[in-house]
């Protein structure tokens, strides 16, 4: 049973306050150990649930590992926060379909994550040959377990800015045709091609969009000096693609929902000759999104994007709880979050943020 879904409520003073069902984050990296302890409060402060990425070292591959990781996340949450981690398994060529089904039936996992081997941070154990995971995908289609897909090919001869579009044509579309009924989330889409493909895919296809891909294009990374804190994967593309993503998010269409891909790395690992990919946005995401949706004239669609479309795709109830955002003087966020492993730079949206979460 889905909860009845009210539209975002605005007060009379021309949208100076908006109240939304509590948002969820449908793609989040919480990490482990000291980093997890520092990051769990950053997401739990505003979000009700999050799909937790399994790309730890070593990755979360079995139901038993997902249970243990879930328990570590719950132990890292501050008192009084009702935050639910929705666990995922990292798909490998050795994944046992029976373990996936059992973990899902036991309520331990919500989805399975497909990383093409080598596509991004900690993806070395990912899939090289899709034929080796056919059995798992067929079982998932049968059990309606969503597959979250990192949609980039890894071929060295494909330009990094083309990897998403080539993946859609050469991997994703054939995979969906070969596995009827498979429910797929295109994670962190970055191109107009991704937007168009998600839109045309019917009710079993969804797409997450990150906060940072609504803010930056590739100039933010490369123009006027190299800016490692804007480097993530998939890498931000040209401006026309950012505009397509903004229009998609602000459309309120059911297939598009927030997955921040908030991906913390300590500064020394970002600011070096071969820096890690990942933007850390958990702390200020909702202020950024409210600003963007206001710029788009679409504050009335914010709730669909952050609180309603995701649960509907995952066949979960929308949150019963609400949050309120208020517009006022620019909000200050910390530039960095300190962890026992070192500082993590908070994503700088390069614009003042006027919306604060009350
Ligand atoms: C992610 C990470 O650091 O784990 N990095 C990123 O740039 N988004 C991995 C991922 O989601 O691709
Ligand atoms: Zn990610």
Tab-separated table of C-alpha atoms and ligand atoms in Angstrom:
chain	number	residue	atom	x	y	z
A	1	UNK	CA	0.000	0.000	0.000
A	2	UNK	CA	1.419	3.398	-0.960
A	3	UNK	CA	0.705	6.412	1.184
A	4	UNK	CA	-1.538	9.018	-0.387
A	5	UNK	CA	0.709	11.600	-1.945
A	6	UNK	CA	-0.002	15.275	-1.251
A	7	UNK	CA	1.629	17.992	-3.314
A	8	UNK	CA	4.306	20.126	-1.672
A	9	UNK	CA	2.627	22.589	0.636
A	10	UNK	CA	3.698	26.205	0.385
A	11	UNK	CA	2.671	28.876	2.808
A	12	UNK	CA	1.034	32.070	1.643
A	13	UNK	CA	4.211	34.183	1.728
A	14	UNK	CA	5.249	33.375	-1.850
A	15	UNK	CA	7.099	30.141	-1.152
A	16	UNK	CA	9.259	31.219	1.768
A	17	UNK	CA	8.589	27.904	3.430
A	18	UNK	CA	8.019	24.499	1.933
A	19	UNK	CA	7.148	21.302	3.705
A	20	UNK	CA	8.016	17.989	2.092
A	21	UNK	CA	7.813	14.330	2.954
A	22	UNK	CA	11.208	13.509	4.438
A	23	UNK	CA	13.603	12.981	1.486
A	24	UNK	CA	15.507	9.794	0.736
A	25	UNK	CA	18.849	9.378	-0.985
A	26	UNK	CA	18.742	6.608	-3.588
A	27	UNK	CA	22.542	6.422	-4.072
A	28	UNK	CA	24.901	7.049	-1.179
A	29	UNK	CA	28.456	6.109	-0.178
A	30	UNK	CA	28.775	5.928	3.611
A	31	UNK	CA	32.127	4.063	3.622
A	32	UNK	CA	33.242	2.228	6.765
A	33	UNK	CA	35.182	2.679	10.006
A	34	UNK	CA	36.118	6.228	10.985
A	35	UNK	CA	34.745	7.647	7.729
A	36	UNK	CA	31.380	5.954	8.316
A	37	UNK	CA	31.196	7.371	11.831
A	38	UNK	CA	31.729	10.873	10.465
A	39	UNK	CA	29.413	10.471	7.458
A	40	UNK	CA	26.398	8.709	8.973
A	41	UNK	CA	25.225	11.844	10.859
A	42	UNK	CA	25.626	13.982	7.725
A	43	UNK	CA	23.035	11.910	5.850
A	44	UNK	CA	20.825	11.016	8.826
A	45	UNK	CA	20.293	14.688	9.662
A	46	UNK	CA	17.954	15.248	6.695
A	47	UNK	CA	17.303	11.941	4.965
A	48	UNK	CA	15.008	9.134	6.061
A	49	UNK	CA	16.497	6.319	4.018
A	50	UNK	CA	19.341	5.767	1.625
A	51	UNK	CA	20.422	3.109	-0.835
A	52	UNK	CA	23.884	2.257	0.459
A	53	UNK	CA	26.543	1.574	-2.127
A	54	UNK	CA	28.476	-1.663	-1.561
A	55	UNK	CA	31.874	-0.612	-2.991
A	56	UNK	CA	33.831	-1.058	0.211
A	57	UNK	CA	37.270	-2.655	0.181
A	58	UNK	CA	36.578	-5.577	0.020
A	59	UNK	CA	33.089	-5.095	-1.473
A	60	UNK	CA	29.790	-6.156	0.130
A	61	UNK	CA	29.130	-9.296	-1.879
A	62	UNK	CA	27.026	-11.664	0.221
A	63	UNK	CA	23.868	-11.353	2.269
A	64	UNK	CA	25.889	-11.995	5.421
A	65	UNK	CA	28.249	-9.132	4.560
A	66	UNK	CA	25.284	-6.822	3.890
A	67	UNK	CA	23.857	-7.675	7.305
A	68	UNK	CA	27.162	-6.974	9.033
A	69	UNK	CA	27.617	-3.676	7.148
A	70	UNK	CA	24.040	-2.631	7.943
A	71	UNK	CA	24.744	-3.271	11.627
A	72	UNK	CA	27.890	-1.129	11.476
A	73	UNK	CA	25.899	1.689	9.872
A	74	UNK	CA	23.163	1.473	12.501
A	75	UNK	CA	25.811	1.553	15.227
A	76	UNK	CA	27.324	4.704	13.689
A	77	UNK	CA	24.045	6.644	13.710
A	78	UNK	CA	23.627	9.374	16.283
A	79	UNK	CA	21.001	8.833	19.010
A	80	UNK	CA	17.506	9.799	18.016
A	81	UNK	CA	17.934	9.590	14.235
A	82	UNK	CA	15.494	7.265	12.505
A	83	UNK	CA	17.585	6.646	9.400
A	84	UNK	CA	17.142	3.400	7.495
A	85	UNK	CA	20.033	2.119	5.393
A	86	UNK	CA	18.734	0.155	2.413
A	87	UNK	CA	21.489	-2.289	1.603
A	88	UNK	CA	22.776	-3.428	-1.777
A	89	UNK	CA	24.964	-6.290	-2.908
A	90	UNK	CA	27.933	-5.779	-5.184
A	91	UNK	CA	27.427	-7.999	-8.209
A	92	UNK	CA	30.424	-10.130	-9.160
A	93	UNK	CA	30.812	-12.876	-11.717
A	94	UNK	CA	30.764	-15.316	-8.781
A	95	UNK	CA	27.557	-14.004	-7.160
A	96	UNK	CA	25.219	-16.847	-6.212
A	97	UNK	CA	21.614	-16.184	-7.348
A	98	UNK	CA	20.309	-18.135	-4.354
A	99	UNK	CA	22.179	-15.879	-1.913
A	100	UNK	CA	20.714	-12.782	-3.586
A	101	UNK	CA	17.181	-14.129	-3.426
A	102	UNK	CA	17.582	-15.288	0.185
A	103	UNK	CA	19.022	-11.914	1.256
A	104	UNK	CA	16.138	-10.126	-0.433
A	105	UNK	CA	13.523	-12.406	1.082
A	106	UNK	CA	15.078	-11.874	4.516
A	107	UNK	CA	14.728	-8.105	4.054
A	108	UNK	CA	18.516	-7.641	4.170
A	109	UNK	CA	18.917	-6.071	0.732
A	110	UNK	CA	16.887	-3.734	-1.452
A	111	UNK	CA	18.887	-3.869	-4.680
A	112	UNK	CA	21.995	-5.227	-6.402
A	113	UNK	CA	24.686	-2.981	-7.872
A	114	UNK	CA	26.345	-3.620	-11.210
A	115	UNK	CA	29.744	-2.014	-11.660
A	116	UNK	CA	31.502	-2.720	-14.931
A	117	UNK	CA	34.969	-3.819	-13.720
A	118	UNK	CA	37.272	-0.818	-13.575
A	119	UNK	CA	34.571	1.825	-14.163
A	120	UNK	CA	35.037	3.744	-10.919
A	121	UNK	CA	36.322	3.777	-7.329
A	122	UNK	CA	36.676	0.230	-5.927
A	123	UNK	CA	35.122	-1.478	-8.926
A	124	UNK	CA	37.912	-3.962	-9.666
A	125	UNK	CA	35.710	-6.904	-8.586
A	126	UNK	CA	32.896	-5.814	-10.886
A	127	UNK	CA	31.545	-7.532	-13.963
A	128	UNK	CA	33.665	-8.062	-17.088
A	129	UNK	CA	31.379	-10.444	-18.957
A	130	UNK	CA	27.620	-9.931	-18.630
A	131	UNK	CA	27.035	-13.527	-19.715
A	132	UNK	CA	28.568	-14.662	-16.411
A	133	UNK	CA	25.803	-12.939	-14.412
A	134	UNK	CA	22.818	-13.990	-16.548
A	135	UNK	CA	21.609	-16.422	-13.879
A	136	UNK	CA	21.592	-13.713	-11.216
A	137	UNK	CA	19.836	-11.213	-13.497
A	138	UNK	CA	17.142	-13.725	-14.457
A	139	UNK	CA	16.525	-14.542	-10.783
A	140	UNK	CA	16.352	-10.826	-9.971
A	141	UNK	CA	13.849	-10.200	-12.762
A	142	UNK	CA	11.712	-13.029	-11.433
A	143	UNK	CA	11.858	-11.655	-7.866
A	144	UNK	CA	11.518	-7.978	-8.968
A	145	UNK	CA	14.797	-7.001	-7.270
A	146	UNK	CA	16.094	-3.762	-8.807
A	147	UNK	CA	19.510	-3.681	-10.456
A	148	UNK	CA	21.356	-0.389	-9.887
A	149	UNK	CA	23.698	0.172	-12.796
A	150	UNK	CA	26.867	2.231	-13.036
A	151	UNK	CA	26.328	3.017	-16.702
A	152	UNK	CA	29.740	3.527	-18.252
A	153	UNK	CA	31.804	1.358	-20.535
A	154	UNK	CA	35.430	1.045	-19.529
A	155	UNK	CA	37.100	0.536	-22.909
A	156	UNK	CA	40.248	2.619	-23.090
A	157	UNK	CA	39.404	3.555	-26.666
A	158	UNK	CA	36.051	5.139	-25.738
A	159	UNK	CA	36.356	8.802	-24.786
A	160	UNK	CA	35.473	9.331	-21.133
A	161	UNK	CA	32.804	11.874	-22.085
A	162	UNK	CA	31.109	9.285	-24.347
A	163	UNK	CA	31.169	6.335	-21.961
A	164	UNK	CA	27.596	6.721	-20.732
A	165	UNK	CA	26.033	6.972	-24.189
A	166	UNK	CA	28.061	4.012	-25.472
A	167	UNK	CA	27.061	1.980	-22.403
A	168	UNK	CA	23.379	2.608	-23.044
A	169	UNK	CA	23.619	1.464	-26.645
A	170	UNK	CA	26.014	-1.458	-26.283
A	171	UNK	CA	25.329	-2.836	-22.786
A	172	UNK	CA	22.197	-1.518	-21.109
A	173	UNK	CA	19.735	-1.732	-23.951
A	174	UNK	CA	20.751	-5.281	-24.973
A	175	UNK	CA	20.780	-6.351	-21.302
A	176	UNK	CA	17.235	-5.077	-20.760
A	177	UNK	CA	16.023	-6.764	-23.958
A	178	UNK	CA	17.644	-10.038	-22.917
A	179	UNK	CA	16.174	-9.919	-19.405
A	180	UNK	CA	12.469	-9.124	-19.687
A	181	UNK	CA	10.998	-7.852	-16.435
A	182	UNK	CA	14.346	-6.778	-14.962
A	183	UNK	CA	13.878	-3.570	-12.974
A	184	UNK	CA	16.819	-1.216	-13.569
A	185	UNK	CA	17.981	2.054	-12.055
A	186	UNK	CA	20.384	4.009	-14.232
A	187	UNK	CA	22.565	5.496	-11.516
A	188	UNK	CA	23.777	9.098	-11.671
A	189	UNK	CA	22.895	9.852	-15.289
A	190	UNK	CA	24.922	12.696	-16.768
A	191	UNK	CA	23.780	13.108	-20.374
A	192	UNK	CA	20.791	14.046	-22.485
A	193	UNK	CA	21.005	10.511	-23.903
A	194	UNK	CA	20.613	9.134	-20.370
A	195	UNK	CA	17.613	11.379	-19.745
A	196	UNK	CA	15.937	10.374	-23.006
A	197	UNK	CA	16.599	6.673	-22.506
A	198	UNK	CA	15.271	6.704	-18.917
A	199	UNK	CA	12.171	8.545	-20.058
A	200	UNK	CA	11.409	6.004	-22.754
A	201	UNK	CA	11.925	2.932	-20.588
A	202	UNK	CA	8.542	2.375	-18.963
A	203	UNK	CA	7.782	1.642	-15.315
A	204	UNK	CA	10.666	-0.806	-14.800
A	205	UNK	CA	13.316	1.783	-15.610
A	206	UNK	CA	14.312	4.627	-13.295
A	207	UNK	CA	17.246	7.015	-13.128
A	208	UNK	CA	18.949	8.768	-10.261
A	209	UNK	CA	20.365	12.246	-10.722
A	210	UNK	CA	22.987	13.650	-8.364
A	211	UNK	CA	23.005	17.077	-6.792
A	212	UNK	CA	26.360	18.037	-8.233
A	213	UNK	CA	25.492	17.146	-11.833
A	214	UNK	CA	22.678	19.702	-11.612
A	215	UNK	CA	25.227	22.346	-10.584
A	216	UNK	CA	28.434	21.785	-12.534
A	217	UNK	CA	29.435	21.145	-16.100
A	218	UNK	CA	32.921	20.042	-17.130
A	219	UNK	CA	34.248	23.589	-17.058
A	220	UNK	CA	33.983	23.511	-13.262
A	221	UNK	CA	36.617	20.769	-13.233
A	222	UNK	CA	38.941	22.017	-15.949
A	223	UNK	CA	38.637	25.763	-16.644
A	224	UNK	CA	40.888	28.156	-14.753
A	225	UNK	CA	42.948	25.418	-13.087
A	226	UNK	CA	42.137	21.820	-12.232
A	227	UNK	CA	39.558	21.475	-9.430
A	228	UNK	CA	39.754	17.986	-7.958
A	229	UNK	CA	36.722	18.457	-5.712
A	230	UNK	CA	34.518	18.689	-8.816
A	231	UNK	CA	35.891	15.449	-10.258
A	232	UNK	CA	33.563	12.487	-9.939
A	233	UNK	CA	32.463	9.550	-12.056
A	234	UNK	CA	30.625	9.678	-14.287
A	235	UNK	CA	32.489	12.902	-15.017
A	236	UNK	CA	30.380	16.052	-15.507
A	237	UNK	CA	29.658	16.716	-19.175
A	238	UNK	CA	28.938	19.768	-21.379
A	239	UNK	CA	26.448	22.455	-20.363
A	240	UNK	CA	23.721	21.133	-22.686
A	241	UNK	CA	23.725	17.908	-20.676
A	242	UNK	CA	23.529	19.710	-17.343
A	243	UNK	CA	20.514	21.620	-18.667
A	244	UNK	CA	18.858	18.367	-19.757
A	245	UNK	CA	19.410	16.927	-16.265
A	246	UNK	CA	17.948	20.016	-14.613
A	247	UNK	CA	14.879	19.885	-16.839
A	248	UNK	CA	14.458	16.177	-16.079
A	249	UNK	CA	14.751	16.614	-12.305
A	250	UNK	CA	12.457	19.643	-12.314
A	251	UNK	CA	9.885	17.893	-14.501
A	252	UNK	CA	8.617	15.807	-11.603
A	253	UNK	CA	8.430	12.795	-13.957
A	254	UNK	CA	8.224	9.535	-12.051
A	255	UNK	CA	11.359	7.967	-13.540
A	256	UNK	CA	13.729	10.626	-12.123
A	257	UNK	CA	14.731	10.732	-8.467
A	258	UNK	CA	17.531	11.940	-6.231
A	259	UNK	CA	20.593	9.807	-5.696
A	260	UNK	CA	23.238	12.165	-4.359
A	261	UNK	CA	26.175	9.840	-5.028
A	262	UNK	CA	27.701	11.696	-2.106
A	263	UNK	CA	31.129	10.049	-2.186
A	264	UNK	CA	33.550	11.251	0.482
A	265	UNK	CA	37.307	10.948	0.096
A	266	UNK	CA	39.749	12.664	2.436
A	267	UNK	CA	41.382	15.717	0.905
A	268	UNK	CA	44.864	14.192	0.466
A	269	UNK	CA	43.334	11.500	-1.764
A	270	UNK	CA	41.505	14.083	-3.890
A	271	UNK	CA	44.305	16.642	-4.073
A	272	UNK	CA	47.091	14.612	-5.621
A	273	UNK	CA	48.531	13.724	-9.017
A	274	UNK	CA	45.980	10.914	-9.454
A	275	UNK	CA	43.022	12.081	-7.401
A	276	UNK	CA	40.019	9.963	-6.411
A	277	UNK	CA	36.625	10.454	-8.065
A	278	UNK	CA	33.741	11.603	-5.889
A	279	UNK	CA	31.926	14.739	-4.742
A	280	UNK	CA	30.758	14.952	-1.133
A	281	UNK	CA	27.300	16.569	-1.044
A	282	UNK	CA	25.378	14.980	1.837
A	283	UNK	CA	25.766	18.011	4.088
A	284	UNK	CA	24.274	20.715	1.859
A	285	UNK	CA	22.302	18.767	-0.754
A	286	UNK	CA	18.822	19.897	0.239
A	287	UNK	CA	19.751	23.581	0.327
A	288	UNK	CA	21.338	23.225	-3.107
A	289	UNK	CA	18.357	21.405	-4.566
A	290	UNK	CA	15.844	23.920	-3.227
A	291	UNK	CA	17.901	26.709	-4.802
A	292	UNK	CA	18.008	24.889	-8.146
A	293	UNK	CA	14.321	24.024	-8.188
A	294	UNK	CA	13.506	27.626	-7.347
A	295	UNK	CA	15.737	28.786	-10.226
A	296	UNK	CA	13.837	26.368	-12.467
A	297	UNK	CA	10.471	27.705	-11.255
A	298	UNK	CA	9.736	24.203	-10.047
A	299	UNK	CA	9.711	24.265	-6.233
A	300	UNK	CA	6.397	22.425	-6.455
A	301	UNK	CA	8.275	19.504	-8.069
A	302	UNK	CA	11.008	19.246	-5.433
A	303	UNK	CA	9.023	16.815	-3.310
A	304	UNK	CA	8.475	14.464	-6.256
A	305	UNK	CA	12.206	14.417	-6.977
A	306	UNK	CA	13.523	14.003	-3.436
A	307	UNK	CA	10.704	12.248	-1.562
A	308	UNK	CA	8.114	10.570	-3.787
A	309	UNK	CA	9.454	9.194	-7.071
A	310	UNK	CA	12.204	7.119	-5.464
A	311	UNK	CA	9.985	5.227	-3.030
A	312	UNK	CA	7.395	4.707	-5.760
A	313	UNK	CA	10.023	3.104	-8.019
A	314	UNK	CA	11.324	0.936	-5.174
A	315	UNK	CA	7.731	0.021	-4.231
A	316	UNK	CA	8.138	1.439	-0.745
A	317	UNK	CA	5.865	3.899	1.043
A	318	UNK	CA	6.844	7.558	0.927
A	319	UNK	CA	8.067	8.793	4.281
A	320	UNK	CA	5.371	9.414	6.872
A	321	UNK	CA	7.547	12.166	8.328
A	322	UNK	CA	8.081	15.699	6.936
A	323	UNK	CA	10.795	18.325	6.810
A	324	UNK	CA	10.414	22.058	6.288
A	325	UNK	CA	12.740	24.316	4.325
A	326	UNK	CA	12.737	28.043	4.887
A	327	UNK	CA	14.121	30.771	2.643
A	328	UNK	CA	16.163	33.569	4.182
A	329	UNK	CA	19.679	34.977	4.361
A	330	UNK	CA	22.381	32.807	2.789
A	331	UNK	CA	23.068	29.645	4.778
A	332	UNK	CA	26.646	28.867	5.823
A	333	UNK	CA	27.843	25.267	5.609
A	334	UNK	CA	31.191	23.983	6.846
A	335	UNK	CA	33.804	23.920	4.105
A	336	UNK	CA	35.075	20.593	5.436
A	337	UNK	CA	33.902	17.770	7.672
A	338	UNK	CA	36.643	16.474	9.942
A	339	UNK	CA	37.047	12.740	10.228
A	340	UNK	CA	39.590	10.655	12.125
A	341	UNK	CA	41.061	9.853	8.702
A	342	UNK	CA	41.396	13.516	7.713
A	343	UNK	CA	39.225	16.345	6.351
A	344	UNK	CA	36.568	15.842	3.673
A	345	UNK	CA	35.726	18.891	1.546
A	346	UNK	CA	32.020	19.693	1.284
A	347	UNK	CA	30.839	20.338	-2.286
A	348	UNK	CA	30.907	24.072	-3.032
A	349	UNK	CA	27.962	24.944	-5.307
A	350	UNK	CA	29.557	28.305	-6.191
A	351	UNK	CA	26.336	30.190	-5.436
A	352	UNK	CA	24.679	31.452	-2.281
A	353	UNK	CA	22.143	29.052	-0.761
A	354	UNK	CA	19.064	30.636	0.737
A	355	UNK	CA	17.063	27.603	1.803
A	356	UNK	CA	17.753	26.005	5.169
A	357	UNK	CA	16.255	22.830	6.597
A	358	UNK	CA	14.490	23.738	9.831
B	1	LIG	C1	32.213	6.838	-6.166
B	1	LIG	C2	33.085	6.481	-4.976
B	1	LIG	O1	33.966	7.272	-4.631
B	1	LIG	O2	32.862	5.433	-4.362
B	1	LIG	N1	32.852	7.902	-6.889
B	1	LIG	C3	32.243	8.764	-7.716
B	1	LIG	O3	32.927	9.561	-8.362
B	1	LIG	N2	30.946	8.804	-7.840
B	1	LIG	C4	31.977	5.646	-6.998
B	1	LIG	C5	30.843	5.784	-7.978
B	1	LIG	O4	29.685	5.873	-7.593
B	1	LIG	O5	31.106	5.797	-9.185
B	2	LIG	ZN1	28.321	6.282	-6.423
